[in-house]
Amino acid sequence: DRAEDNPAKRKSAAKGLGVGEQVKNRILAAERDGTGAISPVCLFPEGTTTNNTCLLPFHTGAFLAGTAVRPLLLHYITDP
């Protein structure tokens, strides 16, 4: 049973914080920093990339901090 597959193990693995809380704290720290010492966070709110045929439902973790979100589109070039 891997920690990333088990919410209870994920929570205990990070000083008692759940993944969502860790993401929120990291986003807020980067926003407060102002010096550039803490890099911005890049998340896939769908939790993964897709096969380019649909948009998956978003997970809430990327939005928990209540800060501005900058949308970004990744386009993978594939051989025909």
Tab-separated table of C-alpha atoms in Angstrom:
chain	number	residue	atom	x	y	z
A	1	ASP	CA	0.000	0.000	0.000
A	2	ARG	CA	1.827	3.101	-1.250
A	3	ALA	CA	1.471	6.387	0.660
A	4	GLU	CA	0.220	8.246	-2.432
A	5	ASP	CA	-2.579	5.682	-2.806
A	6	ASN	CA	-3.680	5.892	0.814
A	7	PRO	CA	-4.998	9.236	2.120
A	8	ALA	CA	-4.263	8.285	5.739
A	9	LYS	CA	-0.625	7.540	4.936
A	10	ARG	CA	-0.291	10.720	2.827
A	11	LYS	CA	-1.533	12.789	5.750
A	12	SER	CA	0.776	11.202	8.304
A	13	ALA	CA	3.728	11.393	5.918
A	14	ALA	CA	3.602	15.199	5.884
A	15	LYS	CA	3.638	16.311	9.515
A	16	GLY	CA	-0.074	15.707	9.900
A	17	LEU	CA	-1.055	17.841	6.914
A	18	GLY	CA	-3.172	16.469	4.093
A	19	VAL	CA	-2.027	16.985	0.507
A	20	GLY	CA	-4.557	19.766	-0.076
A	21	GLU	CA	-3.315	21.673	2.968
A	22	GLN	CA	0.307	21.236	1.868
A	23	VAL	CA	-0.523	22.591	-1.597
A	24	LYS	CA	-2.385	25.548	-0.086
A	25	ASN	CA	0.508	26.380	2.273
A	26	ARG	CA	3.053	26.157	-0.540
A	27	ILE	CA	1.025	28.424	-2.854
A	28	LEU	CA	0.533	30.993	-0.087
A	29	ALA	CA	4.237	30.914	0.819
A	30	ALA	CA	5.236	31.576	-2.798
A	31	GLU	CA	2.747	34.436	-3.049
A	32	ARG	CA	3.902	36.062	0.230
A	33	ASP	CA	7.618	35.663	-0.536
A	34	GLY	CA	8.000	38.512	-3.021
A	35	THR	CA	11.747	37.856	-3.444
A	36	GLY	CA	11.464	35.015	-5.947
A	37	ALA	CA	13.226	32.663	-3.523
A	38	ILE	CA	10.137	30.438	-3.510
A	39	SER	CA	9.153	29.382	-7.020
A	40	PRO	CA	5.518	29.503	-8.125
A	41	VAL	CA	3.608	26.221	-8.107
A	42	CYS	CA	2.524	24.494	-11.303
A	43	LEU	CA	-0.312	22.004	-10.891
A	44	PHE	CA	-2.471	19.978	-13.207
A	45	PRO	CA	-5.919	20.581	-11.651
A	46	GLU	CA	-7.189	17.522	-13.504
A	47	GLY	CA	-4.544	15.487	-11.672
A	48	THR	CA	-2.993	14.360	-14.958
A	49	THR	CA	-2.704	15.190	-18.614
A	50	THR	CA	-5.342	13.871	-21.018
A	51	ASN	CA	-5.479	12.319	-24.480
A	52	ASN	CA	-6.622	15.651	-25.971
A	53	THR	CA	-10.221	14.517	-26.495
A	54	CYS	CA	-11.837	15.857	-23.320
A	55	LEU	CA	-11.340	17.914	-20.205
A	56	LEU	CA	-11.425	15.992	-16.941
A	57	PRO	CA	-13.065	17.341	-13.769
A	58	PHE	CA	-10.732	19.535	-11.729
A	59	HIS	CA	-9.532	18.562	-8.270
A	60	THR	CA	-9.961	21.334	-5.706
A	61	GLY	CA	-6.385	21.391	-4.383
A	62	ALA	CA	-5.142	23.961	-6.877
A	63	PHE	CA	-7.816	26.403	-5.763
A	64	LEU	CA	-7.755	26.019	-1.958
A	65	ALA	CA	-5.445	28.969	-1.382
A	66	GLY	CA	-7.951	31.376	-2.949
A	67	THR	CA	-5.196	33.097	-4.915
A	68	ALA	CA	-5.122	34.038	-8.602
A	69	VAL	CA	-4.789	31.146	-11.015
A	70	ARG	CA	-2.920	31.532	-14.302
A	71	PRO	CA	-4.273	29.118	-16.929
A	72	LEU	CA	-1.710	27.422	-19.103
A	73	LEU	CA	-2.124	25.143	-22.090
A	74	LEU	CA	0.460	22.474	-22.850
A	75	HIS	CA	0.408	21.183	-26.393
A	76	TYR	CA	2.422	18.052	-27.038
A	77	ILE	CA	3.847	17.629	-30.521
A	78	THR	CA	3.537	14.020	-31.679
A	79	ASP	CA	4.676	12.266	-34.826
A	80	PRO	CA	1.863	11.515	-37.310
